[in-house]
Each structure stands twice: as C-alpha cells, then as structure tokens.
Short mmCIF file of C-alpha atoms in Angstrom, two decimals:
data_model
loop_
_atom_site.label_atom_id
_atom_site.label_comp_id
_atom_site.label_asym_id
_atom_site.label_seq_id
_atom_site.Cartn_x
_atom_site.Cartn_y
_atom_site.Cartn_z
CA MET A 80 0.36 -0.50 0.26
CA VAL A 81 1.66 3.04 -0.98
CA TRP A 82 0.46 6.14 0.59
CA GLN A 83 -0.83 8.27 -1.50
CA ASP A 84 -3.60 5.86 -1.94
CA LEU A 85 -4.49 6.44 1.91
CA VAL A 86 -4.10 10.02 1.25
CA PHE A 87 -7.03 10.54 -1.95
CA MET A 88 -9.03 7.82 -0.56
CA ALA A 89 -8.75 10.18 3.47
CA GLY A 90 -9.87 13.58 0.71
CA SER A 91 -12.16 11.28 -1.31
CA LEU A 92 -13.78 10.18 2.05
CA LEU A 93 -13.67 14.21 3.96
CA SER A 94 -16.13 14.98 0.39
CA VAL A 95 -18.33 12.52 1.60
CA VAL A 96 -18.89 13.98 4.81
CA PHE A 97 -18.73 16.98 3.53
CA LEU A 98 -21.72 16.79 0.83
CA ALA A 99 -23.99 15.38 3.50
CA PRO A 100 -25.12 18.21 4.82
CA ALA A 101 -26.45 19.39 2.01
CA LEU A 102 -27.75 15.71 1.74
CA ARG A 103 -30.01 15.92 5.37
CA ASP A 104 -31.01 19.66 4.31
CA VAL A 105 -34.76 18.79 2.64
CA ASN A 106 -34.45 22.72 1.19
CA ALA A 107 -31.12 22.07 0.12
CA ARG A 108 -31.06 22.07 -3.53
CA ILE A 109 -28.07 21.38 -6.19
CA PRO A 110 -28.26 21.84 -10.22
CA LEU A 111 -28.01 18.23 -11.88
CA ALA A 112 -25.74 20.54 -13.91
CA THR A 113 -23.45 20.52 -11.34
CA SER A 114 -24.25 16.92 -9.65
CA VAL A 115 -24.39 15.19 -12.60
CA PRO A 116 -20.73 15.57 -13.38
CA LYS A 117 -19.22 15.26 -10.03
CA MET A 118 -21.23 12.04 -9.40
CA ALA A 119 -19.76 11.11 -14.02
CA LEU A 120 -16.54 12.01 -12.80
CA GLY A 121 -15.75 10.52 -8.65
CA ALA A 122 -16.82 7.50 -11.47
CA VAL A 123 -14.47 7.74 -14.14
CA TYR A 124 -11.90 8.62 -11.13
CA ALA A 125 -12.66 5.22 -9.00
CA VAL A 126 -12.89 3.13 -12.78
CA THR A 127 -8.93 5.20 -13.05
CA PHE A 128 -7.30 4.57 -9.67
CA ALA A 129 -7.78 1.29 -9.24
CA THR A 130 -6.58 0.42 -12.79
CA MET A 131 -4.19 1.53 -11.07
CA GLY A 132 -3.53 -0.58 -8.17
CA MET A 133 -4.75 2.41 -6.09
CA SER A 134 -7.89 0.13 -4.86
CA LEU A 135 -8.44 2.59 -0.85
CA ALA A 136 -8.61 5.56 -3.32
CA ALA A 137 -11.32 3.89 -6.11
CA ILE A 138 -12.79 3.14 -3.12
CA GLY A 139 -13.08 6.60 -1.68
CA LEU A 140 -14.18 7.36 -4.60
CA LEU A 141 -17.03 5.80 -5.59
CA ALA A 142 -18.22 6.80 -1.88
CA THR A 143 -18.00 10.77 -2.70
CA GLY A 144 -19.72 9.79 -6.64
CA LEU A 145 -22.70 7.65 -4.93
CA MET A 146 -23.45 11.08 -2.57
CA TRP A 147 -23.90 12.75 -5.62
CA TYR A 148 -26.44 10.58 -7.34
CA LEU A 149 -27.36 10.55 -4.30
CA LEU A 150 -27.86 14.45 -4.23
CA ALA A 151 -28.64 14.55 -7.84
CA ALA A 152 -31.81 12.51 -6.73
CA TYR A 153 -33.10 13.44 -3.70
CA ARG A 154 -31.65 17.15 -3.97
CA SER A 155 -32.40 18.82 -7.48
CA PRO A 156 -33.90 21.65 -7.79
CA ARG A 157 -36.39 19.01 -10.14
CA ALA A 158 -36.32 16.29 -7.60
CA ILE A 159 -37.72 18.75 -4.98
CA ALA A 160 -40.62 19.54 -7.22
CA ALA A 161 -41.62 16.40 -8.24
CA SER A 162 -42.65 15.07 -4.50
CA ARG A 163 -43.80 18.21 -3.22
CA SER A 164 -46.07 17.59 -5.69
CA ARG A 165 -46.53 14.00 -5.63
CA SER A 166 -47.31 15.17 -1.44
CA SER A 167 -49.48 18.07 -2.38
CA THR A 168 -52.13 16.17 -5.02
CA SER A 169 -51.87 13.45 -2.38
CA ALA A 170 -52.80 15.35 0.32
CA ALA A 171 -55.37 17.74 -1.73
CA SER A 172 -57.40 14.32 -3.19
CA VAL A 173 -57.79 13.58 0.79
CA ALA A 174 -59.19 16.80 2.13
CA ARG A 175 -61.28 16.33 -0.95
CA ASP A 176 -62.92 13.58 -1.05
CA GLY A 177 -62.28 11.89 2.49
CA GLN A 178 -59.79 9.08 1.40
CA GLN A 179 -56.61 8.40 -1.17
CA ARG A 180 -56.91 8.19 -4.61
CA LEU A 181 -55.29 8.28 -7.73
CA PRO A 182 -54.35 11.30 -8.90
CA THR A 183 -57.12 11.85 -12.40
CA LEU A 184 -56.12 14.12 -15.29
CA GLU A 185 -58.68 16.91 -14.26
CA ASP A 186 -56.35 16.97 -11.06
#
C-alpha cells in the first residue's frame, strides 16, 4: 500500500463528510448541472485508480460518486418539485374526498 492511496481515499471520504449536510437538508437545492458531472467524474476516477492498483482511493471515489448520485436524486430542484407535487396532489385528493385516490387528468 502506498501513501498516496491513503491520501486520495482520505480526501474522497472528507468530500463525503462535507456533502452529508446537503443530503440531510430537505431545503437544499443542488442543480443537476453540478451533481451529474461530479457523479460521473467520481465513477471515472474510481475506475482509473482501480486500474492503477489504488483500491482504497477507488473505494473513496466510489463513495463520493454515490454521494453526488444521492444529491442528484434527492436534492435537485427537479426532484424536489416532483416530490412536492406528489405530496400536494395526494393531500388535495384526501382533503377533497376523505380518502386517498389516484390523481386524474382533472387534478
């Protein structure tokens, strides 16, 4: 094991730690134009480090790529808007008829 492997892994895992508050914050909005390229770079770098025999760095970068994927899935403005529209449609349906139903074109 070379020391550079540990340094790259530590840096990647610090990125995960620093990104965790954004994932926990339901009001955070991270554009897909930011998160998708960072996710792709994490995956490409992970494969690159793995082929160089730096498995710890590869694991750290996979974790970073996964964190960016989660941010894209749950904290992009599009994901937040879809989540809110689903919950408001569901709440409106329950409030209107007293029972939950599938939304129709009229909704």
